[in-house]
Structures are given as structure tokens and as C-alpha cells.
């Protein structure tokens, strides 16, 4: 589940971009615990997009999930990790007004144990990546 800084919440009205940090395993393998996300507030969400939203029952809690399909009542969202839970299978559809934004980019900070030149090079080549929409996700995830 991502966390938005208070600074991000304050500048939300000024800039359409925000930063979040992933905590937990619900989006593995797409996102890892500790990843930083760049999200666009108010972006058009399509099935397969990774989004940040407010939890329907705990609106002070933010979650990151994949939008599967738009149903009556809102978005059906699922995590990429089928064993983690904490998605629409637990709380149903998420009203569109609780969707904060679409994730565009992921940055993985370096770990303390990456000391060798090879480890640092490998990190540098994989640390920053776009978070791509998975257009096959609605078909694949709906079967769960």
C-alpha cells in the first residue's frame, strides 16, 4: 500500500503529479516493497492500468492496485500477487471518486548491500522503469 507525503497532498491542487511509496507485497512482481511511484492525479483510467486509490472502508489508507474493469458502482481492482489479498475480492468495487491517479513510473532505491560495482551497475540499469498497462490483465485477472 502506498503512502503519500503531506507535501504531495498539499501540492496536489497545484501539480497533477504525486509521489507514493509502496509497502507490502500485493503488487509483486510488478512493484516491490519500497518502490517509489510517480502518479498522475485525475488521469483517465483504463482497464489494465496500475492506480492509487483510497481504501473504500479506511479512506485514510491508500492502496495501489490494477484496475481490471469498470462495473456498476466503480472499479474492480486486483493486486498482481494473487496470494496477498486486500483488493476488490475483499471490499468489492471502488467508487471512481476514491481513485486518486494512475501510476506512470517506478523508481527502486538502492539497497545497502549493493556495494560491488557490478551490483551498482545492475541496480542503475533496472532502478527506474515505466509502469506499463497490462491490457491482458482484465481477461487474466477476471478469472480469479
PDB file of C-alpha atoms in Angstrom:
ATOM      1  CA  UNK A   1       0.000   0.000   0.000  1.00  0.00           C
ATOM      2  CA  UNK A   2       1.482   3.327  -0.958  1.00  0.00           C
ATOM      3  CA  UNK A   3       1.869   6.326   1.258  1.00  0.00           C
ATOM      4  CA  UNK A   4       1.660   9.887   0.012  1.00  0.00           C
ATOM      5  CA  UNK A   5       3.665  12.519   1.796  1.00  0.00           C
ATOM      6  CA  UNK A   6       1.885  15.522   3.294  1.00  0.00           C
ATOM      7  CA  UNK A   7       3.844  17.691   0.891  1.00  0.00           C
ATOM      8  CA  UNK A   8       2.396  15.712  -2.012  1.00  0.00           C
ATOM      9  CA  UNK A   9      -1.126  16.157  -0.647  1.00  0.00           C
ATOM     10  CA  UNK A  10      -0.578  19.937  -0.334  1.00  0.00           C
ATOM     11  CA  UNK A  11       0.752  20.344  -3.874  1.00  0.00           C
ATOM     12  CA  UNK A  12      -1.884  18.082  -5.403  1.00  0.00           C
ATOM     13  CA  UNK A  13      -4.006  21.083  -6.336  1.00  0.00           C
ATOM     14  CA  UNK A  14      -1.040  22.837  -7.942  1.00  0.00           C
ATOM     15  CA  UNK A  15       0.596  19.973  -9.815  1.00  0.00           C
ATOM     16  CA  UNK A  16      -1.129  16.956 -11.334  1.00  0.00           C
ATOM     17  CA  UNK A  17       1.757  14.687 -10.221  1.00  0.00           C
ATOM     18  CA  UNK A  18       2.457  12.952  -6.939  1.00  0.00           C
ATOM     19  CA  UNK A  19       4.906  10.518  -5.365  1.00  0.00           C
ATOM     20  CA  UNK A  20       3.990   7.424  -3.380  1.00  0.00           C
ATOM     21  CA  UNK A  21       5.941   4.639  -1.686  1.00  0.00           C
ATOM     22  CA  UNK A  22       4.866   1.007  -1.938  1.00  0.00           C
ATOM     23  CA  UNK A  23       4.564  -1.009   1.260  1.00  0.00           C
ATOM     24  CA  UNK A  24       3.578  -4.651   1.171  1.00  0.00           C
ATOM     25  CA  UNK A  25       3.579  -7.459  -1.397  1.00  0.00           C
ATOM     26  CA  UNK A  26       0.196  -7.041  -3.120  1.00  0.00           C
ATOM     27  CA  UNK A  27       1.612  -5.899  -6.472  1.00  0.00           C
ATOM     28  CA  UNK A  28       4.583  -8.288  -6.742  1.00  0.00           C
ATOM     29  CA  UNK A  29       6.116  -8.890  -9.310  1.00  0.00           C
ATOM     30  CA  UNK A  30       5.178  -5.533 -10.913  1.00  0.00           C
ATOM     31  CA  UNK A  31       6.030  -3.482  -7.815  1.00  0.00           C
ATOM     32  CA  UNK A  32       8.179  -4.364  -4.821  1.00  0.00           C
ATOM     33  CA  UNK A  33       8.054  -3.196  -1.209  1.00  0.00           C
ATOM     34  CA  UNK A  34       9.965   0.099  -1.046  1.00  0.00           C
ATOM     35  CA  UNK A  35       9.424   1.138  -4.673  1.00  0.00           C
ATOM     36  CA  UNK A  36       8.650   4.814  -5.257  1.00  0.00           C
ATOM     37  CA  UNK A  37       5.880   5.660  -7.693  1.00  0.00           C
ATOM     38  CA  UNK A  38       5.190   8.699  -9.843  1.00  0.00           C
ATOM     39  CA  UNK A  39       1.463   9.092 -10.321  1.00  0.00           C
ATOM     40  CA  UNK A  40      -0.713  11.488 -12.259  1.00  0.00           C
ATOM     41  CA  UNK A  41      -3.759  12.744 -10.379  1.00  0.00           C
ATOM     42  CA  UNK A  42      -7.011  12.679 -12.302  1.00  0.00           C
ATOM     43  CA  UNK A  43      -5.603  10.719 -15.252  1.00  0.00           C
ATOM     44  CA  UNK A  44      -8.045   8.714 -17.322  1.00  0.00           C
ATOM     45  CA  UNK A  45      -8.052   5.137 -16.003  1.00  0.00           C
ATOM     46  CA  UNK A  46      -8.440   2.235 -18.391  1.00  0.00           C
ATOM     47  CA  UNK A  47      -8.588  -1.491 -17.666  1.00  0.00           C
ATOM     48  CA  UNK A  48      -5.076  -2.806 -17.047  1.00  0.00           C
ATOM     49  CA  UNK A  49      -3.711   0.423 -15.537  1.00  0.00           C
ATOM     50  CA  UNK A  50      -1.969   0.468 -12.154  1.00  0.00           C
ATOM     51  CA  UNK A  51      -3.726   3.032  -9.957  1.00  0.00           C
ATOM     52  CA  UNK A  52      -3.525   4.568  -6.483  1.00  0.00           C
ATOM     53  CA  UNK A  53      -6.809   4.803  -4.610  1.00  0.00           C
ATOM     54  CA  UNK A  54      -8.273   5.360  -1.188  1.00  0.00           C
ATOM     55  CA  UNK A  55      -9.419   2.208   0.595  1.00  0.00           C
ATOM     56  CA  UNK A  56     -13.241   2.115   0.499  1.00  0.00           C
ATOM     57  CA  UNK A  57     -13.579   1.392   4.245  1.00  0.00           C
ATOM     58  CA  UNK A  58     -10.492   3.249   5.565  1.00  0.00           C
ATOM     59  CA  UNK A  59     -10.169   6.352   3.449  1.00  0.00           C
ATOM     60  CA  UNK A  60      -7.004   7.485   5.210  1.00  0.00           C
ATOM     61  CA  UNK A  61      -5.357   4.314   3.832  1.00  0.00           C
ATOM     62  CA  UNK A  62      -4.028   4.412   0.267  1.00  0.00           C
ATOM     63  CA  UNK A  63      -3.631   1.296  -1.849  1.00  0.00           C
ATOM     64  CA  UNK A  64      -2.084   0.536  -5.206  1.00  0.00           C
ATOM     65  CA  UNK A  65      -3.866  -1.983  -7.432  1.00  0.00           C
ATOM     66  CA  UNK A  66      -4.516  -2.826 -11.063  1.00  0.00           C
ATOM     67  CA  UNK A  67      -7.831  -1.602 -12.485  1.00  0.00           C
ATOM     68  CA  UNK A  68      -9.490  -4.661 -14.022  1.00  0.00           C
ATOM     69  CA  UNK A  69     -12.863  -3.393 -15.200  1.00  0.00           C
ATOM     70  CA  UNK A  70     -15.369  -0.641 -14.641  1.00  0.00           C
ATOM     71  CA  UNK A  71     -18.558  -2.084 -13.161  1.00  0.00           C
ATOM     72  CA  UNK A  72     -21.713  -0.604 -11.752  1.00  0.00           C
ATOM     73  CA  UNK A  73     -20.570   1.135  -8.602  1.00  0.00           C
ATOM     74  CA  UNK A  74     -16.944   1.696  -9.617  1.00  0.00           C
ATOM     75  CA  UNK A  75     -13.689  -0.044 -10.477  1.00  0.00           C
ATOM     76  CA  UNK A  76     -12.975  -3.694  -9.795  1.00  0.00           C
ATOM     77  CA  UNK A  77      -9.323  -3.689  -8.695  1.00  0.00           C
ATOM     78  CA  UNK A  78      -6.942  -6.558  -8.034  1.00  0.00           C
ATOM     79  CA  UNK A  79      -3.346  -6.919  -6.912  1.00  0.00           C
ATOM     80  CA  UNK A  80      -0.873  -8.635  -9.230  1.00  0.00           C
ATOM     81  CA  UNK A  81       0.002 -11.028  -6.384  1.00  0.00           C
ATOM     82  CA  UNK A  82      -2.988 -13.396  -6.051  1.00  0.00           C
ATOM     83  CA  UNK A  83      -1.860 -14.537  -2.584  1.00  0.00           C
ATOM     84  CA  UNK A  84      -1.691 -11.098  -0.931  1.00  0.00           C
ATOM     85  CA  UNK A  85      -5.387 -10.169  -0.892  1.00  0.00           C
ATOM     86  CA  UNK A  86      -6.628  -6.721   0.074  1.00  0.00           C
ATOM     87  CA  UNK A  87      -8.409  -5.972  -3.197  1.00  0.00           C
ATOM     88  CA  UNK A  88     -11.933  -5.991  -4.657  1.00  0.00           C
ATOM     89  CA  UNK A  89     -12.355  -9.634  -3.718  1.00  0.00           C
ATOM     90  CA  UNK A  90     -12.374  -8.363  -0.117  1.00  0.00           C
ATOM     91  CA  UNK A  91     -14.162  -4.999  -0.418  1.00  0.00           C
ATOM     92  CA  UNK A  92     -15.990  -5.005  -3.767  1.00  0.00           C
ATOM     93  CA  UNK A  93     -15.915  -2.229  -6.330  1.00  0.00           C
ATOM     94  CA  UNK A  94     -14.180   1.049  -5.586  1.00  0.00           C
ATOM     95  CA  UNK A  95     -16.156   4.222  -6.395  1.00  0.00           C
ATOM     96  CA  UNK A  96     -14.451   6.344  -9.042  1.00  0.00           C
ATOM     97  CA  UNK A  97     -14.176   9.313  -6.677  1.00  0.00           C
ATOM     98  CA  UNK A  98     -11.771   7.255  -4.494  1.00  0.00           C
ATOM     99  CA  UNK A  99      -9.321   6.751  -7.385  1.00  0.00           C
ATOM    100  CA  UNK A 100      -6.533   9.300  -6.932  1.00  0.00           C
ATOM    101  CA  UNK A 101      -4.434   8.688 -10.010  1.00  0.00           C
ATOM    102  CA  UNK A 102      -2.651   6.489 -12.478  1.00  0.00           C
ATOM    103  CA  UNK A 103       0.889   5.222 -11.893  1.00  0.00           C
ATOM    104  CA  UNK A 104       3.304   6.076 -14.712  1.00  0.00           C
ATOM    105  CA  UNK A 105       6.761   5.381 -13.360  1.00  0.00           C
ATOM    106  CA  UNK A 106       8.517   3.286 -10.719  1.00  0.00           C
ATOM    107  CA  UNK A 107      11.840   4.024  -9.045  1.00  0.00           C
ATOM    108  CA  UNK A 108      13.558   1.402  -6.908  1.00  0.00           C
ATOM    109  CA  UNK A 109      16.016   2.940  -4.408  1.00  0.00           C
ATOM    110  CA  UNK A 110      19.375   1.210  -3.903  1.00  0.00           C
ATOM    111  CA  UNK A 111      19.762  -1.281  -1.073  1.00  0.00           C
ATOM    112  CA  UNK A 112      22.536  -1.040   1.493  1.00  0.00           C
ATOM    113  CA  UNK A 113      24.016  -4.410   0.464  1.00  0.00           C
ATOM    114  CA  UNK A 114      24.716  -3.258  -3.110  1.00  0.00           C
ATOM    115  CA  UNK A 115      28.359  -2.375  -2.668  1.00  0.00           C
ATOM    116  CA  UNK A 116      30.138  -4.007  -5.589  1.00  0.00           C
ATOM    117  CA  UNK A 117      30.475  -2.185  -8.885  1.00  0.00           C
ATOM    118  CA  UNK A 118      28.536  -4.966 -10.629  1.00  0.00           C
ATOM    119  CA  UNK A 119      25.640  -4.719  -8.147  1.00  0.00           C
ATOM    120  CA  UNK A 120      25.503  -0.937  -8.537  1.00  0.00           C
ATOM    121  CA  UNK A 121      25.550  -1.204 -12.322  1.00  0.00           C
ATOM    122  CA  UNK A 122      22.785  -3.795 -12.268  1.00  0.00           C
ATOM    123  CA  UNK A 123      20.745  -1.539  -9.975  1.00  0.00           C
ATOM    124  CA  UNK A 124      21.329   1.500 -12.209  1.00  0.00           C
ATOM    125  CA  UNK A 125      20.059  -0.385 -15.260  1.00  0.00           C
ATOM    126  CA  UNK A 126      16.888  -1.594 -13.550  1.00  0.00           C
ATOM    127  CA  UNK A 127      16.076   1.040 -10.902  1.00  0.00           C
ATOM    128  CA  UNK A 128      13.792   3.279 -12.943  1.00  0.00           C
ATOM    129  CA  UNK A 129      11.139   1.906 -15.256  1.00  0.00           C
ATOM    130  CA  UNK A 130       7.763   2.948 -16.597  1.00  0.00           C
ATOM    131  CA  UNK A 131       4.806   1.073 -15.145  1.00  0.00           C
ATOM    132  CA  UNK A 132       3.065  -0.212 -18.218  1.00  0.00           C
ATOM    133  CA  UNK A 133      -0.594  -1.011 -18.508  1.00  0.00           C
ATOM    134  CA  UNK A 134      -1.329  -4.680 -18.937  1.00  0.00           C
ATOM    135  CA  UNK A 135      -4.203  -4.781 -21.401  1.00  0.00           C
ATOM    136  CA  UNK A 136      -4.466  -8.562 -20.968  1.00  0.00           C
ATOM    137  CA  UNK A 137      -4.935  -8.141 -17.202  1.00  0.00           C
ATOM    138  CA  UNK A 138      -8.727  -7.736 -17.254  1.00  0.00           C
ATOM    139  CA  UNK A 139      -9.139 -11.057 -19.058  1.00  0.00           C
ATOM    140  CA  UNK A 140      -6.493 -12.823 -16.976  1.00  0.00           C
ATOM    141  CA  UNK A 141      -7.454 -11.404 -13.592  1.00  0.00           C
ATOM    142  CA  UNK A 142     -11.209 -11.702 -14.020  1.00  0.00           C
ATOM    143  CA  UNK A 143     -10.813 -15.499 -13.949  1.00  0.00           C
ATOM    144  CA  UNK A 144      -9.595 -15.394 -10.319  1.00  0.00           C
TER     145      UNK A 144
END
